[in-house]
Every structure is written in structure tokens, then in C-alpha cells.
mmCIF file of C-alpha atoms in Angstrom:
data_model
loop_
_atom_site.group_PDB
_atom_site.id
_atom_site.type_symbol
_atom_site.label_atom_id
_atom_site.label_comp_id
_atom_site.label_asym_id
_atom_site.label_seq_id
_atom_site.Cartn_x
_atom_site.Cartn_y
_atom_site.Cartn_z
ATOM 1 C CA MET R 1 -47.580 15.096 -28.433
ATOM 2 C CA ILE R 2 -44.089 16.870 -28.814
ATOM 3 C CA THR R 3 -42.992 17.455 -25.197
ATOM 4 C CA HIS R 4 -40.599 20.167 -24.246
ATOM 5 C CA GLN R 5 -37.895 17.662 -23.697
ATOM 6 C CA THR R 6 -38.621 16.269 -27.263
ATOM 7 C CA SER R 7 -38.453 19.722 -28.722
ATOM 8 C CA ARG R 8 -35.148 20.318 -26.952
ATOM 9 C CA CYS R 9 -33.706 17.069 -28.217
ATOM 10 C CA LEU R 10 -34.638 17.828 -31.756
ATOM 11 C CA LEU R 11 -33.212 21.362 -31.459
ATOM 12 C CA LEU R 12 -29.864 20.090 -30.062
ATOM 13 C CA THR R 13 -29.698 17.289 -32.713
ATOM 14 C CA ALA R 14 -30.011 19.694 -35.459
ATOM 15 C CA LEU R 15 -27.350 21.927 -33.969
ATOM 16 C CA PHE R 16 -25.189 18.994 -33.519
ATOM 17 C CA VAL R 17 -25.541 18.141 -37.265
ATOM 18 C CA THR R 18 -24.660 21.540 -38.130
ATOM 19 C CA GLY R 19 -21.766 21.479 -35.991
ATOM 20 C CA ALA R 20 -22.996 24.160 -33.577
ATOM 21 C CA VAL R 21 -22.530 21.746 -30.512
ATOM 22 C CA THR R 22 -20.512 18.858 -30.017
ATOM 23 C CA ALA R 23 -23.309 16.605 -28.204
ATOM 24 C CA THR R 24 -26.934 16.340 -28.089
ATOM 25 C CA GLY R 25 -27.095 15.434 -24.557
ATOM 26 C CA CYS R 26 -30.246 13.195 -25.638
ATOM 27 C CA SER R 27 -28.812 9.928 -25.815
ATOM 28 C CA ALA R 28 -29.843 6.877 -23.835
ATOM 29 C CA GLY R 29 -26.939 6.777 -21.935
ATOM 30 C CA ALA R 30 -26.608 10.302 -21.134
ATOM 31 C CA SER R 31 -26.513 11.150 -17.362
ATOM 32 C CA GLY R 32 -25.464 13.293 -14.590
ATOM 33 C CA SER R 33 -23.944 12.414 -11.262
ATOM 34 C CA THR R 34 -22.997 8.691 -10.885
ATOM 35 C CA LEU R 35 -23.679 8.959 -7.228
ATOM 36 C CA ASP R 36 -26.897 10.764 -7.479
ATOM 37 C CA ASN R 37 -28.123 8.152 -10.301
ATOM 38 C CA ALA R 38 -27.126 5.308 -8.127
ATOM 39 C CA ARG R 39 -28.890 6.597 -4.999
ATOM 40 C CA SER R 40 -32.042 7.310 -7.002
ATOM 41 C CA LYS R 41 -32.090 3.767 -8.348
ATOM 42 C CA GLY R 42 -31.190 2.259 -4.925
ATOM 43 C CA THR R 43 -28.691 0.065 -6.718
ATOM 44 C CA LEU R 44 -24.727 0.455 -7.266
ATOM 45 C CA ARG R 45 -23.696 -1.504 -10.245
ATOM 46 C CA VAL R 46 -20.315 -3.031 -9.710
ATOM 47 C CA ALA R 47 -18.219 -4.462 -12.354
ATOM 48 C CA LEU R 48 -15.798 -7.511 -11.617
ATOM 49 C CA THR R 49 -14.308 -10.370 -13.497
ATOM 50 C CA GLU R 50 -16.029 -13.112 -11.178
ATOM 51 C CA ALA R 51 -13.083 -15.331 -12.067
ATOM 52 C CA ASN R 52 -10.072 -14.002 -10.046
ATOM 53 C CA PRO R 53 -10.110 -15.659 -6.589
ATOM 54 C CA PRO R 54 -9.690 -14.756 -3.702
ATOM 55 C CA TRP R 55 -10.369 -11.158 -4.993
ATOM 56 C CA ASN R 56 -13.636 -12.145 -6.593
ATOM 57 C CA PHE R 57 -15.317 -15.212 -8.103
ATOM 58 C CA LEU R 58 -18.551 -17.277 -8.105
ATOM 59 C CA ASP R 59 -18.975 -19.439 -5.130
ATOM 60 C CA GLY R 60 -20.684 -22.951 -5.267
ATOM 61 C CA ASN R 61 -24.129 -21.263 -5.280
ATOM 62 C CA ASN R 62 -23.101 -19.260 -8.341
ATOM 63 C CA LYS R 63 -23.058 -16.076 -6.273
ATOM 64 C CA PRO R 64 -20.336 -13.448 -6.196
ATOM 65 C CA ALA R 65 -17.837 -13.857 -3.344
ATOM 66 C CA GLY R 66 -14.449 -12.586 -2.330
ATOM 67 C CA TYR R 67 -12.417 -9.712 -1.021
ATOM 68 C CA ASP R 68 -13.839 -7.312 -3.794
ATOM 69 C CA VAL R 69 -17.388 -8.433 -3.413
ATOM 70 C CA ASP R 70 -17.200 -7.778 0.546
ATOM 71 C CA VAL R 71 -15.595 -4.392 0.016
ATOM 72 C CA ALA R 72 -18.257 -3.479 -2.609
ATOM 73 C CA ARG R 73 -21.165 -4.252 -0.374
ATOM 74 C CA GLU R 74 -19.791 -2.306 2.446
ATOM 75 C CA LEU R 75 -18.992 0.615 0.302
ATOM 76 C CA ALA R 76 -22.622 0.749 -1.095
ATOM 77 C CA LYS R 77 -23.852 0.658 2.492
ATOM 78 C CA ARG R 78 -21.701 3.585 3.588
ATOM 79 C CA LEU R 79 -22.702 5.442 0.409
ATOM 80 C CA GLY R 80 -26.392 5.009 1.360
ATOM 81 C CA ILE R 81 -27.289 2.645 -1.463
ATOM 82 C CA GLY R 82 -29.300 -0.242 -0.577
ATOM 83 C CA LYS R 83 -28.435 -2.768 -3.249
ATOM 84 C CA VAL R 84 -25.432 -3.888 -5.093
ATOM 85 C CA GLU R 85 -25.847 -5.289 -8.558
ATOM 86 C CA PHE R 86 -22.689 -7.224 -9.759
ATOM 87 C CA VAL R 87 -22.010 -7.242 -13.479
ATOM 88 C CA GLY R 88 -19.551 -9.655 -14.854
ATOM 89 C CA SER R 89 -16.834 -8.241 -17.118
ATOM 90 C CA ASP R 90 -13.219 -8.376 -17.772
ATOM 91 C CA PHE R 91 -10.025 -6.367 -17.679
ATOM 92 C CA GLY R 92 -10.131 -5.537 -21.429
ATOM 93 C CA SER R 93 -13.687 -4.232 -21.144
ATOM 94 C CA PHE R 94 -13.583 -2.356 -17.839
ATOM 95 C CA ILE R 95 -12.543 1.140 -18.985
ATOM 96 C CA GLU R 96 -14.987 1.032 -21.971
ATOM 97 C CA GLY R 97 -17.797 -0.320 -19.859
ATOM 98 C CA VAL R 98 -17.388 2.621 -17.294
ATOM 99 C CA ARG R 99 -17.133 5.125 -19.890
ATOM 100 C CA ALA R 100 -20.335 3.787 -21.663
ATOM 101 C CA GLU R 101 -22.065 3.513 -18.293
ATOM 102 C CA ARG R 102 -22.740 -0.265 -18.510
ATOM 103 C CA PHE R 103 -21.804 0.033 -14.730
ATOM 104 C CA ASP R 104 -21.087 2.645 -12.003
ATOM 105 C CA ILE R 105 -17.683 1.330 -10.621
ATOM 106 C CA VAL R 106 -15.199 -1.308 -11.262
ATOM 107 C CA ILE R 107 -14.166 -2.948 -8.129
ATOM 108 C CA SER R 108 -11.772 -5.515 -9.371
ATOM 109 C CA GLY R 109 -8.184 -4.954 -8.652
ATOM 110 C CA GLN R 110 -7.359 -2.436 -11.518
ATOM 111 C CA THR R 111 -3.895 -1.032 -11.182
ATOM 112 C CA ILE R 112 -3.748 2.789 -10.952
ATOM 113 C CA THR R 113 -1.646 3.864 -13.925
ATOM 114 C CA ALA R 114 -1.348 7.399 -15.581
ATOM 115 C CA GLU R 115 -2.534 5.973 -18.982
ATOM 116 C CA ARG R 116 -5.801 4.773 -17.365
ATOM 117 C CA GLU R 117 -6.204 7.919 -15.508
ATOM 118 C CA LYS R 118 -6.378 9.806 -18.766
ATOM 119 C CA GLN R 119 -9.558 7.893 -19.516
ATOM 120 C CA VAL R 120 -11.404 7.183 -16.171
ATOM 121 C CA GLY R 121 -11.345 8.291 -12.555
ATOM 122 C CA PHE R 122 -9.879 6.394 -9.734
ATOM 123 C CA SER R 123 -10.490 6.017 -5.894
ATOM 124 C CA ARG R 124 -7.730 6.242 -3.470
ATOM 125 C CA PRO R 125 -5.953 2.666 -3.270
ATOM 126 C CA TYR R 126 -8.028 0.013 -1.796
ATOM 127 C CA GLU R 127 -5.523 -2.992 -2.124
ATOM 128 C CA VAL R 128 -1.849 -3.648 -2.735
ATOM 129 C CA ASN R 129 -1.055 -6.692 -4.758
ATOM 130 C CA GLY R 130 2.293 -8.265 -5.619
ATOM 131 C CA VAL R 131 2.994 -10.015 -9.060
ATOM 132 C CA SER R 132 4.938 -13.212 -8.977
ATOM 133 C CA VAL R 133 6.131 -15.661 -11.735
ATOM 134 C CA PHE R 134 4.313 -18.979 -11.657
ATOM 135 C CA THR R 135 5.963 -21.934 -13.399
ATOM 136 C CA ARG R 136 4.930 -25.641 -13.727
ATOM 137 C CA THR R 137 5.878 -27.790 -10.704
ATOM 138 C CA GLY R 138 9.308 -29.378 -11.213
ATOM 139 C CA ASN R 139 10.522 -26.783 -13.697
ATOM 140 C CA THR R 140 13.892 -25.535 -12.620
ATOM 141 C CA SER R 141 14.822 -23.666 -15.502
ATOM 142 C CA VAL R 142 12.790 -20.576 -14.771
ATOM 143 C CA THR R 143 14.123 -18.774 -11.754
ATOM 144 C CA GLY R 144 12.866 -15.238 -12.261
ATOM 145 C CA LEU R 145 12.543 -12.394 -14.562
ATOM 146 C CA ALA R 146 15.933 -12.945 -16.234
ATOM 147 C CA SER R 147 15.148 -16.571 -17.342
ATOM 148 C CA LEU R 148 11.996 -15.678 -18.901
ATOM 149 C CA LYS R 149 13.663 -14.070 -22.110
ATOM 150 C CA GLY R 150 12.128 -15.768 -25.370
ATOM 151 C CA ARG R 151 9.679 -18.013 -23.417
ATOM 152 C CA THR R 152 6.143 -18.485 -23.672
ATOM 153 C CA ILE R 153 4.394 -16.195 -20.930
ATOM 154 C CA ALA R 154 0.670 -16.630 -20.057
ATOM 155 C CA VAL R 155 -1.086 -13.453 -18.947
ATOM 156 C CA THR R 156 -4.715 -12.271 -18.321
ATOM 157 C CA GLU R 157 -5.501 -9.907 -21.250
ATOM 158 C CA GLY R 158 -6.130 -6.123 -20.415
ATOM 159 C CA THR R 159 -4.117 -6.323 -17.309
ATOM 160 C CA THR R 160 -0.724 -4.512 -16.240
ATOM 161 C CA GLN R 161 0.952 -8.064 -16.210
ATOM 162 C CA ALA R 162 0.176 -8.233 -19.937
ATOM 163 C CA GLU R 163 1.709 -4.895 -20.420
ATOM 164 C CA TYR R 164 4.785 -5.892 -18.354
ATOM 165 C CA ALA R 165 5.323 -9.084 -20.330
ATOM 166 C CA ARG R 166 5.030 -7.130 -23.544
ATOM 167 C CA THR R 167 7.635 -4.390 -22.526
ATOM 168 C CA LYS R 168 9.965 -6.039 -20.135
ATOM 169 C CA ILE R 169 10.504 -9.591 -21.247
ATOM 170 C CA PRO R 170 12.825 -9.609 -24.333
ATOM 171 C CA GLY R 171 11.530 -11.833 -27.150
ATOM 172 C CA ALA R 172 8.785 -13.130 -25.139
ATOM 173 C CA ARG R 173 5.842 -14.977 -26.879
ATOM 174 C CA ILE R 174 2.768 -13.634 -25.116
ATOM 175 C CA LYS R 175 -0.385 -15.759 -24.750
ATOM 176 C CA THR R 176 -3.442 -14.078 -23.317
ATOM 177 C CA TYR R 177 -6.320 -15.584 -21.426
ATOM 178 C CA LYS R 178 -9.672 -14.245 -20.094
ATOM 179 C CA ASN R 179 -8.627 -14.962 -16.393
ATOM 180 C CA ALA R 180 -5.830 -16.279 -14.354
ATOM 181 C CA THR R 181 -7.274 -19.761 -13.919
ATOM 182 C CA LEU R 182 -7.020 -20.515 -17.696
ATOM 183 C CA ALA R 183 -3.517 -19.011 -17.737
ATOM 184 C CA LEU R 184 -2.239 -21.166 -14.772
ATOM 185 C CA THR R 185 -3.841 -24.296 -16.075
ATOM 186 C CA ASP R 186 -1.935 -23.839 -19.310
ATOM 187 C CA VAL R 187 1.409 -23.334 -17.604
ATOM 188 C CA GLY R 188 0.497 -26.508 -15.431
ATOM 189 C CA GLN R 189 -0.176 -28.542 -18.550
ATOM 190 C CA GLY R 190 3.041 -27.396 -20.303
ATOM 191 C CA ARG R 191 1.392 -25.081 -22.907
ATOM 192 C CA ALA R 192 3.185 -22.078 -21.436
ATOM 193 C CA ASP R 193 6.456 -21.760 -19.741
ATOM 194 C CA ALA R 194 5.203 -19.238 -17.063
ATOM 195 C CA ALA R 195 2.424 -17.036 -15.951
ATOM 196 C CA LEU R 196 2.486 -13.456 -14.238
ATOM 197 C CA VAL R 197 -0.272 -13.654 -11.703
ATOM 198 C CA SER R 198 -0.832 -11.941 -8.386
ATOM 199 C CA LYS R 199 0.836 -13.758 -5.586
ATOM 200 C CA PHE R 200 -2.395 -14.359 -3.466
ATOM 201 C CA GLN R 201 -4.532 -15.257 -6.463
ATOM 202 C CA GLY R 202 -1.880 -17.705 -8.047
ATOM 203 C CA ALA R 203 -1.405 -19.617 -4.726
ATOM 204 C CA TYR R 204 -5.314 -19.617 -4.016
ATOM 205 C CA LEU R 205 -6.033 -21.032 -7.551
ATOM 206 C CA ALA R 206 -3.163 -23.564 -7.471
ATOM 207 C CA ASP R 207 -4.426 -24.997 -4.211
ATOM 208 C CA LYS R 208 -8.133 -24.723 -5.015
ATOM 209 C CA ASN R 209 -7.937 -26.293 -8.547
ATOM 210 C CA ASN R 210 -4.856 -28.631 -7.802
ATOM 211 C CA LEU R 211 -2.822 -26.968 -10.414
ATOM 212 C CA ARG R 212 0.786 -28.266 -10.829
ATOM 213 C CA VAL R 213 2.241 -24.625 -10.665
ATOM 214 C CA LYS R 214 4.473 -22.947 -8.046
ATOM 215 C CA ALA R 215 5.699 -19.298 -7.533
ATOM 216 C CA THR R 216 9.373 -18.822 -8.167
ATOM 217 C CA GLY R 217 11.859 -15.972 -7.614
ATOM 218 C CA ALA R 218 11.173 -12.541 -6.151
ATOM 219 C CA LEU R 219 8.124 -10.463 -6.728
ATOM 220 C CA LEU R 220 8.261 -8.659 -10.129
ATOM 221 C CA GLU R 221 6.528 -5.528 -8.724
ATOM 222 C CA THR R 222 3.827 -4.353 -6.368
ATOM 223 C CA GLU R 223 0.790 -2.975 -7.803
ATOM 224 C CA VAL R 224 -1.299 -0.243 -6.317
ATOM 225 C CA ASN R 225 -5.061 -0.974 -7.205
ATOM 226 C CA GLY R 226 -8.069 1.400 -7.106
ATOM 227 C CA MET R 227 -11.758 1.458 -7.895
ATOM 228 C CA THR R 228 -12.686 2.956 -11.408
ATOM 229 C CA PHE R 229 -15.382 5.193 -12.497
ATOM 230 C CA ARG R 230 -16.382 7.846 -14.993
ATOM 231 C CA LYS R 231 -14.205 10.959 -15.118
ATOM 232 C CA GLY R 232 -15.464 14.180 -13.673
ATOM 233 C CA GLN R 233 -17.246 12.557 -10.792
ATOM 234 C CA LYS R 234 -15.963 14.671 -8.016
ATOM 235 C CA ASP R 235 -18.595 14.148 -5.461
ATOM 236 C CA PHE R 236 -18.771 10.510 -6.195
ATOM 237 C CA LYS R 237 -14.734 10.127 -5.810
ATOM 238 C CA ALA R 238 -14.971 12.187 -2.541
ATOM 239 C CA LYS R 239 -17.813 10.068 -0.993
ATOM 240 C CA VAL R 240 -15.958 6.786 -2.200
ATOM 241 C CA ASP R 241 -12.648 8.030 -0.763
ATOM 242 C CA LYS R 242 -14.054 8.730 2.603
ATOM 243 C CA ALA R 243 -15.769 5.512 2.796
ATOM 244 C CA LEU R 244 -12.642 3.614 2.121
ATOM 245 C CA ASN R 245 -10.593 5.795 4.561
ATOM 246 C CA ASP R 246 -13.276 5.043 7.292
ATOM 247 C CA MET R 247 -13.060 1.448 6.495
ATOM 248 C CA ILE R 248 -9.300 1.484 7.040
ATOM 249 C CA THR R 249 -9.587 3.503 10.198
ATOM 250 C CA ASP R 250 -12.353 1.363 11.956
ATOM 251 C CA GLY R 251 -10.802 -2.000 11.082
ATOM 252 C CA THR R 252 -13.494 -3.043 8.545
ATOM 253 C CA LEU R 253 -10.949 -3.602 5.800
ATOM 254 C CA SER R 254 -8.642 -5.628 7.935
ATOM 255 C CA THR R 255 -11.519 -7.816 8.892
ATOM 256 C CA ILE R 256 -12.545 -8.351 5.167
ATOM 257 C CA SER R 257 -8.894 -8.928 4.084
ATOM 258 C CA ARG R 258 -7.957 -11.461 6.736
ATOM 259 C CA ARG R 259 -10.914 -13.512 5.723
ATOM 260 C CA TRP R 260 -9.898 -13.774 2.052
ATOM 261 C CA LEU R 261 -6.295 -13.269 1.907
ATOM 262 C CA GLY R 262 -4.767 -15.656 4.406
ATOM 263 C CA GLY R 263 -4.680 -13.510 7.390
ATOM 264 C CA LEU R 264 -3.239 -10.426 5.580
ATOM 265 C CA ASP R 265 -4.061 -7.019 6.932
ATOM 266 C CA MET R 266 -4.569 -4.877 4.027
ATOM 267 C CA ALA R 267 -5.255 -1.861 6.025
ATOM 268 C CA ARG R 268 -1.782 -1.998 7.387
ATOM 269 C CA GLU R 269 -0.513 -2.473 3.649
ATOM 270 C CA LEU R 270 -2.208 0.566 2.692
ATOM 271 C CA ARG R 271 -0.858 2.553 5.664
ATOM 272 C CA ASN R 272 2.654 1.312 4.849
ATOM 273 C CA LEU R 273 2.179 2.362 1.113
ATOM 274 C CA HIS R 274 0.965 5.762 2.430
ATOM 275 C CA ALA R 275 3.981 6.033 4.628
ATOM 276 C CA GLY R 276 6.361 5.089 1.597
ATOM 277 C CA THR R 277 7.537 1.892 3.345
ATOM 278 C CA ALA R 278 5.554 -0.689 1.272
ATOM 279 C CA SER R 279 7.928 -3.143 -0.406
#
């Protein structure tokens, strides 16, 4: 039986082939509101690396844990969505995955940049993150940015740290990795001179994995991170931003960050950022 929907799809497909329209609207991935779809399914699909502690990682029971995970669960609850499905991905695939609707939102410390905003939508900032230079313990030749010229630099592929290394360190030989653990491990074993990594993450990984690395010099930059979703989702963005604002105001974000980030109050960091006083 040819249904009304089938007839419509056949007609639109024919129009597409002849150039009368730009899309059929009948593909398996076609959808409307991200918020409506998630609420209808009762599940918010959240992408993260699962390999960047203390932000997000797999715990001893192979379950997602960390700052991003707790924030995601709280966000889903405030959006009226009963379940969170965590989807493992990486920085090099986040934007493509959002646009292809493999997940609803990325909550994994993506830095808000003008280039990314051309492709995806961003929430208001939900974390501030400083980037440090990590070197092998005992290495005294690397003391900061100026001393990285011409050296081998380890970075996580698809991150702003990778772009920073390519554009701001003259003559650098860039080595990319799937996650910061691998990058820092190579630095500790002498296969790279330095790694550009979040100050929280690098310190956490070094301690947890007994890596022979240390932070050196001043912070290279402070990154402002947001949650990523498909462009044009105005209602979704409004609801996500409201939930985050409420989490900052009522102390929930402070509680989560203190648990995972060595006592740091992320809500205070974000308020300072908004006031223009963040370092």
C-alpha cells in the first residue's frame, strides 16, 4: 500500500532530482526539534570522550563518570527527560556527529569558537578551563611557550590545543592522539617534548596513572567551554541555558565541580567570567 507519507516522499524526491527543491525531507535522519524528540523518546543522547578525567571517563565498573557526566544527568532531569544515554566519541567527530544526529548534545568541554559556531549551536558556558604545558619530570629545558619552538608537541586531535600548537609554536612537530592520557604517556616516556593539556586534567591523569610529567610555566590560555547541538534549535538552547543558569544560582554546579575538580567552584569561575574578571 502506498501511504500518503510515501507518496509525499516520492514526489519530493522527484522534485529534488529535477532541482526544484534542495532536500527531500524523507531521509532516515530527518527530524525536527531536538528537545521534542528527546522528550518523546524519554532519552537525551549525550556525546563525550569517556577518556578525559576528571571531566569524563569510564570508572572501575566501566560506567561514565566525572564532571561532565554529573552535569549531563542534572541537565536531563531539569529538561524533563528521564534517561541519559552516553555515547562515546572524540573531539574530531563531535561536530559531524551532532550534525548527523548521532547524538543530541555534546557535553565534553568543547571550546566555544567562531569557526565552530558556523557549524553548530552552543549553550552558554558551563565550564572554564586553563591550558598548561606538561613536560617530562626532570626536563628543565622547557619552561613555557617560548621554549617549545621546534619541539615535538603532543595534543589531542580535534581540540583547540591542537590548533594552538599548529599556529602559535614556530616549527613545532605536532603529534596527535585520541585522548590526553596517550599524549601525556608519550611525554612521560620521552617520545614527545611536551603536551598541551587542561591543567585539571593533566594533574589528575599524572597522579592517577603515575605518569612522569609535570606542568611548567604559566597557563597558555583560558578556554571557555560550552555544550554543542544542532544549529537552529532555539527552544532547546533556551531550555539548556535556563537549566545551566539555575544550576549556577542554586549551587548545584558548585557541588558537582567541587566533587571532581579538587574543590574548585565552577559557578564562581563562570560568574567571574561573566563579570570580565576571569584570568
